[in-house]
Amino acid sequence: MMIENTLTQADRNLLNEALDGFVPERVFDIHGHLHAAQFCAQDGLADHLKKNLNLSAYRRSLELLLPGRKLEGALLFPFPIRECDRGGLNAWMFSELTNQEAGSFEGLALASPGDNPETFEHGMREGTCLGLKPYHYYSGRADTMQATVEEFVPEWMWELCNRYEGILMIHLVREAGVSDPDNQEALIRLCTKYPGCKLILPHIARSFNFRTARGLKKLARLPNVYVDTSAITEAEGIRIALDLLGPERVLFGTDYPISHLRGHCATAGTTFHWFYGEEIENSQLTLVGIDSLLSLRQACEQAGIKGRDVERIFFGNAEELLLRKIPTIEAVSAQRSIDPVSLLHL
Ligand SMILES: [Zn+2]
């Protein structure tokens, strides 16, 4: 797969359809990856990950996706690779972030269950590392797609994020994702035990099959649960998240460099399927990031979400989250004009 640096006329038309009158002037990307190939085993590395993707490359790519908008900042973390020097990748990425000229570009550290928690403590205490990015690859299970939350996000990660009001970015696995009962039980228990930990479930809680997003209903009463829209190319899952969590807990994200691949992910039976431009003759697929913006727009329009609420999704929610404020369940329900008791009993 290739990272696109230019747009076709068809891409530009679709992008205008997504942006005009919808995407506000200020944008914060809550989910992007930087990448340095020298810290990764080269065997089986996808083409788009064979080179370095530094902060300048990221910023240039985002200008392509968001022309005329101001990228105020981003939450960035290394792209998870199975065989890599995580310490080297983290150190490289955080040094990239210290070289920034303008904006608020913050980072999460890639973390594995076997890592020493003290490795991350200093950065989190000082506020240079805003939290952790665990990944199922590091669960130690043979079939990591079946990993339970505890197998790749052990309790020390929750404890650390709770202590420093850090962000924990958990890409759920197992077929049913956020509808999986074991995933739900673990998230409810751990989010309740560690209320200072700010949990972001990327890709609408990995609802690449939009039907699994319905499982968010079980988590809606937890005030420290958020989702991002990154790499979601169907409106339905975003709509479900908007209905269940409200626009104040849905955040715009790109999943760069995935946003700049030509592709689409579709619900398929009980699972989902990724299509890529290079694999289909005359595919006419657009960039994942453009497809995702179109889906977000459609979901907001269908849910009647506009104005200030759209601004929250693109910027305001991230600003609040990074300022380390977690709204109380009462505040969340007041914003949505609903009874907090009903939210607690969803
Ligand atoms: Zn990602």
Short mmCIF file of C-alpha atoms and ligand atoms in Angstrom, two decimals:
data_model
loop_
_atom_site.label_atom_id
_atom_site.label_comp_id
_atom_site.label_asym_id
_atom_site.label_seq_id
_atom_site.Cartn_x
_atom_site.Cartn_y
_atom_site.Cartn_z
CA MET A 1 0.00 0.00 0.00
CA MET A 2 1.10 3.53 -0.74
CA ILE A 3 0.77 6.72 1.24
CA GLU A 4 -0.85 9.19 -1.15
CA ASN A 5 0.80 12.59 -1.45
CA THR A 6 -1.52 13.96 -4.13
CA LEU A 7 -5.24 13.87 -4.78
CA THR A 8 -7.09 13.05 -7.98
CA GLN A 9 -9.92 15.30 -9.15
CA ALA A 10 -12.40 12.70 -7.85
CA ASP A 11 -10.67 12.77 -4.42
CA ARG A 12 -10.88 16.58 -4.37
CA ASN A 13 -14.57 16.53 -5.20
CA LEU A 14 -15.29 14.03 -2.42
CA LEU A 15 -13.13 15.99 0.00
CA ASN A 16 -15.01 19.20 -0.75
CA GLU A 17 -18.25 17.33 -0.18
CA ALA A 18 -16.93 16.32 3.28
CA LEU A 19 -15.39 19.64 4.29
CA ASP A 20 -17.58 22.47 3.00
CA GLY A 21 -19.90 23.79 5.65
CA PHE A 22 -19.03 20.96 8.03
CA VAL A 23 -15.40 20.73 9.20
CA PRO A 24 -14.69 23.75 11.44
CA GLU A 25 -11.65 25.99 11.21
CA ARG A 26 -9.78 24.46 14.16
CA VAL A 27 -8.97 20.76 14.18
CA PHE A 28 -7.16 18.47 16.62
CA ASP A 29 -6.28 14.92 15.52
CA ILE A 30 -6.64 12.59 18.53
CA HIS A 31 -5.10 9.56 16.75
CA GLY A 32 -2.05 9.66 14.49
CA HIS A 33 1.11 7.57 14.17
CA LEU A 34 4.71 8.54 13.61
CA HIS A 35 7.03 5.79 12.44
CA ALA A 36 10.75 5.06 12.16
CA ALA A 37 11.56 1.93 10.16
CA GLN A 38 15.03 1.46 11.65
CA PHE A 39 13.54 0.28 14.96
CA CYS A 40 11.41 -2.43 13.30
CA ALA A 41 12.12 -5.90 11.96
CA GLN A 42 11.97 -5.51 8.18
CA ASP A 43 10.41 -8.93 7.46
CA GLY A 44 6.81 -8.51 6.44
CA LEU A 45 6.81 -4.74 7.01
CA ALA A 46 4.13 -3.20 4.75
CA ASP A 47 5.40 -0.87 2.01
CA HIS A 48 3.98 2.24 3.65
CA LEU A 49 5.96 1.44 6.81
CA LYS A 50 9.33 0.90 5.12
CA LYS A 51 10.24 4.57 5.45
CA ASN A 52 10.23 7.12 8.22
CA LEU A 53 7.12 9.12 8.93
CA ASN A 54 8.26 12.02 11.07
CA LEU A 55 6.38 15.02 12.39
CA SER A 56 7.01 17.11 9.24
CA ALA A 57 5.72 14.30 7.00
CA TYR A 58 2.66 13.98 9.21
CA ARG A 59 1.94 17.71 9.08
CA ARG A 60 2.33 17.86 5.30
CA SER A 61 -0.07 14.93 4.88
CA LEU A 62 -2.65 16.52 7.16
CA GLU A 63 -2.56 19.70 5.04
CA LEU A 64 -3.58 17.55 2.08
CA LEU A 65 -6.54 16.14 4.02
CA LEU A 66 -7.65 19.35 5.71
CA PRO A 67 -7.01 22.25 3.30
CA GLY A 68 -7.94 25.64 4.74
CA ARG A 69 -8.22 24.27 8.27
CA LYS A 70 -5.84 24.93 11.15
CA LEU A 71 -4.37 21.78 12.66
CA GLU A 72 -4.02 22.93 16.27
CA GLY A 73 -2.28 19.75 17.34
CA ALA A 74 -2.44 16.00 17.57
CA LEU A 75 -2.05 13.05 19.90
CA LEU A 76 0.59 10.85 18.30
CA PHE A 77 2.11 7.44 19.06
CA PRO A 78 4.39 4.99 17.26
CA PHE A 79 2.72 2.65 14.79
CA PRO A 80 2.54 -0.72 16.61
CA ILE A 81 4.77 -3.31 14.94
CA ARG A 82 5.03 -6.90 16.20
CA GLU A 83 8.82 -7.13 16.16
CA CYS A 84 10.26 -3.78 17.10
CA ASP A 85 12.46 -1.95 19.57
CA ARG A 86 9.66 -0.20 21.46
CA GLY A 87 12.04 1.78 23.64
CA GLY A 88 13.88 3.07 20.55
CA LEU A 89 10.62 3.93 18.78
CA ASN A 90 9.24 5.78 21.81
CA ALA A 91 12.46 7.74 22.36
CA TRP A 92 12.61 8.69 18.67
CA MET A 93 8.98 9.82 18.62
CA PHE A 94 9.19 11.93 21.77
CA SER A 95 12.33 13.61 20.42
CA GLU A 96 10.36 14.41 17.21
CA LEU A 97 7.68 16.04 19.35
CA THR A 98 10.19 18.29 21.10
CA ASN A 99 11.25 19.64 17.69
CA GLN A 100 7.86 21.07 16.84
CA GLU A 101 7.58 24.73 15.83
CA ALA A 102 3.95 25.44 16.57
CA GLY A 103 0.87 23.68 17.81
CA SER A 104 0.23 21.16 20.51
CA PHE A 105 1.66 17.84 19.34
CA GLU A 106 1.57 15.38 22.23
CA GLY A 107 2.49 11.74 22.56
CA LEU A 108 1.55 8.39 24.03
CA ALA A 109 4.16 5.68 24.59
CA LEU A 110 3.80 2.27 23.00
CA ALA A 111 3.65 -0.17 25.93
CA SER A 112 3.81 -3.92 26.42
CA PRO A 113 2.68 -5.89 29.52
CA GLY A 114 6.29 -6.94 30.22
CA ASP A 115 7.63 -3.37 30.28
CA ASN A 116 8.81 -1.83 33.52
CA PRO A 117 6.17 0.76 34.58
CA GLU A 118 8.97 3.02 35.84
CA THR A 119 10.03 3.50 32.20
CA PHE A 120 6.94 5.64 31.66
CA GLU A 121 6.51 7.18 35.08
CA HIS A 122 8.91 10.11 34.72
CA GLY A 123 7.39 11.29 31.41
CA MET A 124 3.86 10.97 32.72
CA ARG A 125 4.66 12.83 35.91
CA GLU A 126 6.36 15.62 33.95
CA GLY A 127 3.52 15.74 31.40
CA THR A 128 5.77 15.00 28.42
CA CYS A 129 4.09 11.61 27.91
CA LEU A 130 0.29 11.87 28.10
CA GLY A 131 -0.40 8.18 28.47
CA LEU A 132 -0.02 4.71 27.03
CA LYS A 133 -0.75 2.87 23.81
CA PRO A 134 -0.90 -0.88 24.50
CA TYR A 135 -1.56 -3.26 21.60
CA HIS A 136 -2.75 -6.84 21.26
CA TYR A 137 0.48 -7.86 19.44
CA TYR A 138 2.24 -7.72 22.81
CA SER A 139 -0.26 -9.91 24.70
CA GLY A 140 1.90 -13.02 24.60
CA ARG A 141 -0.95 -15.13 23.20
CA ALA A 142 -0.41 -17.07 19.94
CA ASP A 143 -3.60 -15.76 18.33
CA THR A 144 -3.44 -12.17 19.56
CA MET A 145 -6.77 -11.31 17.90
CA GLN A 146 -8.39 -13.30 20.73
CA ALA A 147 -6.57 -11.45 23.53
CA THR A 148 -8.58 -10.32 26.51
CA VAL A 149 -8.18 -6.71 27.68
CA GLU A 150 -6.16 -7.81 30.74
CA GLU A 151 -3.74 -9.81 28.56
CA PHE A 152 -2.45 -6.75 26.75
CA VAL A 153 -3.53 -3.96 29.14
CA PRO A 154 -2.44 -5.25 32.57
CA GLU A 155 -3.50 -3.47 35.71
CA TRP A 156 -0.23 -1.51 36.08
CA MET A 157 -1.11 0.46 32.93
CA TRP A 158 -4.49 1.43 34.38
CA GLU A 159 -2.88 2.33 37.71
CA LEU A 160 -0.28 4.54 36.07
CA CYS A 161 -2.82 6.37 33.91
CA ASN A 162 -5.11 6.74 36.92
CA ARG A 163 -2.32 8.28 38.99
CA TYR A 164 -1.40 10.90 36.37
CA GLU A 165 -4.84 11.27 34.72
CA GLY A 166 -3.28 9.80 31.62
CA ILE A 167 -4.86 8.57 28.42
CA LEU A 168 -5.10 4.86 27.70
CA MET A 169 -5.72 4.13 24.00
CA ILE A 170 -7.10 0.60 23.67
CA HIS A 171 -7.76 -0.98 20.28
CA LEU A 172 -10.11 -3.82 21.25
CA VAL A 173 -9.83 -7.23 19.66
CA ARG A 174 -11.98 -10.41 19.58
CA GLU A 175 -14.65 -10.69 16.90
CA ALA A 176 -17.43 -8.82 18.68
CA GLY A 177 -15.13 -5.99 19.86
CA VAL A 178 -16.99 -3.76 22.30
CA SER A 179 -19.99 -6.12 22.21
CA ASP A 180 -17.87 -8.99 23.55
CA PRO A 181 -19.06 -9.71 27.13
CA ASP A 182 -15.52 -10.29 28.47
CA ASN A 183 -14.32 -7.01 26.96
CA GLN A 184 -17.32 -5.20 28.45
CA GLU A 185 -16.85 -6.73 31.89
CA ALA A 186 -13.14 -5.82 31.97
CA LEU A 187 -13.70 -2.24 30.77
CA ILE A 188 -16.54 -1.59 33.23
CA ARG A 189 -14.55 -3.00 36.14
CA LEU A 190 -11.27 -1.24 35.32
CA CYS A 191 -12.77 2.14 34.33
CA THR A 192 -14.70 2.15 37.61
CA LYS A 193 -11.68 1.14 39.68
CA TYR A 194 -9.45 3.72 37.94
CA PRO A 195 -11.68 6.77 37.36
CA GLY A 196 -8.69 9.07 36.69
CA CYS A 197 -7.70 6.99 33.67
CA LYS A 198 -9.06 8.46 30.45
CA LEU A 199 -9.93 5.59 28.14
CA ILE A 200 -10.10 6.19 24.40
CA LEU A 201 -11.45 3.30 22.34
CA PRO A 202 -10.22 4.05 18.81
CA HIS A 203 -12.15 3.37 15.61
CA ILE A 204 -15.50 3.79 17.43
CA ALA A 205 -14.39 1.07 19.86
CA ARG A 206 -13.07 -0.89 16.84
CA SER A 207 -16.50 -1.03 15.26
CA PHE A 208 -15.24 -1.76 11.75
CA ASN A 209 -18.34 -3.92 11.75
CA PHE A 210 -20.77 -1.14 12.68
CA ARG A 211 -23.16 -3.50 14.47
CA THR A 212 -20.63 -4.15 17.24
CA ALA A 213 -20.85 -0.44 18.22
CA ARG A 214 -24.16 -1.24 19.92
CA GLY A 215 -22.09 -2.70 22.76
CA LEU A 216 -21.14 0.89 23.73
CA LYS A 217 -24.51 1.02 25.46
CA LYS A 218 -23.00 -0.97 28.34
CA LEU A 219 -20.16 1.56 28.74
CA ALA A 220 -22.14 4.80 28.31
CA ARG A 221 -22.52 5.34 32.05
CA LEU A 222 -18.73 5.45 32.54
CA PRO A 223 -17.70 9.13 32.30
CA ASN A 224 -14.08 8.30 31.46
CA VAL A 225 -14.84 6.45 28.20
CA TYR A 226 -14.34 8.14 24.82
CA VAL A 227 -14.19 6.93 21.24
CA ASP A 228 -12.39 8.27 18.18
CA THR A 229 -13.58 8.20 14.58
CA SER A 230 -10.25 7.25 13.02
CA ALA A 231 -10.29 4.94 9.97
CA ILE A 232 -14.05 4.36 10.22
CA THR A 233 -15.50 4.53 6.72
CA GLU A 234 -19.17 3.80 7.43
CA ALA A 235 -21.56 6.29 9.01
CA GLU A 236 -23.63 3.78 10.99
CA GLY A 237 -21.13 3.04 13.78
CA ILE A 238 -20.39 6.73 14.29
CA ARG A 239 -24.12 7.42 14.50
CA ILE A 240 -24.52 4.74 17.19
CA ALA A 241 -21.65 6.26 19.21
CA LEU A 242 -23.15 9.75 18.88
CA ASP A 243 -26.50 8.47 20.10
CA LEU A 244 -25.08 6.46 23.01
CA LEU A 245 -22.20 8.66 24.21
CA GLY A 246 -23.19 12.08 22.89
CA PRO A 247 -20.97 14.38 20.78
CA GLU A 248 -18.90 15.31 23.84
CA ARG A 249 -17.28 11.87 23.95
CA VAL A 250 -16.65 11.33 20.24
CA LEU A 251 -13.33 12.69 18.95
CA PHE A 252 -12.05 13.19 15.45
CA GLY A 253 -8.97 11.15 14.55
CA THR A 254 -7.18 10.22 11.33
CA ASP A 255 -5.08 7.12 12.10
CA TYR A 256 -2.39 8.60 9.86
CA PRO A 257 -0.78 6.96 7.82
CA ILE A 258 -3.85 4.73 7.35
CA SER A 259 -5.83 7.90 6.48
CA HIS A 260 -3.61 8.40 3.44
CA LEU A 261 -3.99 4.90 1.98
CA ARG A 262 -6.56 4.36 -0.73
CA GLY A 263 -9.04 2.05 0.95
CA HIS A 264 -12.36 1.34 2.58
CA CYS A 265 -13.50 -0.88 5.44
CA ALA A 266 -16.94 -2.45 5.28
CA THR A 267 -19.18 -4.42 7.60
CA ALA A 268 -19.32 -8.00 6.26
CA GLY A 269 -21.57 -10.48 8.05
CA THR A 270 -20.28 -10.96 11.59
CA THR A 271 -16.94 -9.38 10.73
CA PHE A 272 -15.46 -6.64 8.52
CA HIS A 273 -13.33 -6.45 5.43
CA TRP A 274 -10.66 -3.96 4.32
CA PHE A 275 -10.40 -3.13 0.61
CA TYR A 276 -7.29 -1.42 -0.75
CA GLY A 277 -6.88 0.43 -4.03
CA GLU A 278 -3.85 -1.59 -5.15
CA GLU A 279 -5.78 -4.85 -4.82
CA ILE A 280 -8.71 -3.92 -7.05
CA GLU A 281 -8.48 -3.03 -10.72
CA ASN A 282 -9.92 0.44 -11.46
CA SER A 283 -11.12 0.58 -7.88
CA GLN A 284 -12.08 4.29 -7.73
CA LEU A 285 -11.51 4.07 -3.99
CA THR A 286 -10.62 7.33 -2.30
CA LEU A 287 -8.37 7.90 0.72
CA VAL A 288 -9.46 6.29 3.97
CA GLY A 289 -9.29 9.74 5.59
CA ILE A 290 -11.65 11.28 3.02
CA ASP A 291 -14.04 8.35 3.27
CA SER A 292 -13.97 8.70 7.06
CA LEU A 293 -14.74 12.45 6.97
CA LEU A 294 -17.68 11.76 4.65
CA SER A 295 -18.96 9.13 7.09
CA LEU A 296 -18.58 11.44 10.07
CA ARG A 297 -20.48 14.16 8.25
CA GLN A 298 -23.29 11.79 7.31
CA ALA A 299 -23.56 10.49 10.90
CA CYS A 300 -23.69 14.02 12.33
CA GLU A 301 -26.30 15.14 9.82
CA GLN A 302 -28.47 12.12 10.51
CA ALA A 303 -28.15 12.65 14.28
CA GLY A 304 -28.92 16.39 13.95
CA ILE A 305 -25.50 17.33 15.36
CA LYS A 306 -24.21 20.71 14.19
CA GLY A 307 -22.50 23.97 15.18
CA ARG A 308 -20.83 23.86 18.59
CA ASP A 309 -21.22 20.09 18.85
CA VAL A 310 -19.35 19.55 15.58
CA GLU A 311 -16.64 21.92 16.85
CA ARG A 312 -16.39 19.79 19.99
CA ILE A 313 -15.82 16.62 17.95
CA PHE A 314 -13.06 18.25 15.88
CA PHE A 315 -11.40 20.30 18.62
CA GLY A 316 -13.18 21.08 21.91
CA ASN A 317 -13.35 17.54 23.28
CA ALA A 318 -9.64 16.97 22.67
CA GLU A 319 -8.79 20.30 24.29
CA GLU A 320 -10.73 19.33 27.41
CA LEU A 321 -9.31 15.83 27.48
CA LEU A 322 -5.73 17.03 27.22
CA LEU A 323 -6.36 19.60 29.94
CA ARG A 324 -6.98 16.53 32.09
CA LYS A 325 -10.58 17.32 32.85
CA ILE A 326 -13.00 14.44 33.00
CA PRO A 327 -16.61 15.61 33.06
CA THR A 328 -18.83 14.13 35.72
CA ILE A 329 -21.69 11.95 34.59
CA GLU A 330 -24.04 14.78 35.68
CA ALA A 331 -22.22 17.25 33.40
CA VAL A 332 -22.34 14.83 30.49
CA SER A 333 -26.06 14.29 30.92
CA ALA A 334 -26.74 18.03 31.42
CA GLN A 335 -25.06 18.73 28.08
CA ARG A 336 -27.31 16.17 26.50
CA SER A 337 -30.41 17.34 28.42
CA ILE A 338 -31.14 13.88 29.73
CA ASP A 339 -31.68 12.45 33.15
CA PRO A 340 -28.39 11.17 34.67
CA VAL A 341 -30.27 8.32 36.29
CA SER A 342 -31.34 6.99 32.90
CA LEU A 343 -27.73 7.19 31.73
CA LEU A 344 -26.57 5.23 34.74
CA HIS A 345 -29.01 2.45 33.97
CA LEU A 346 -28.41 2.07 30.28
ZN ZN B 1 -3.98 3.63 14.84
#
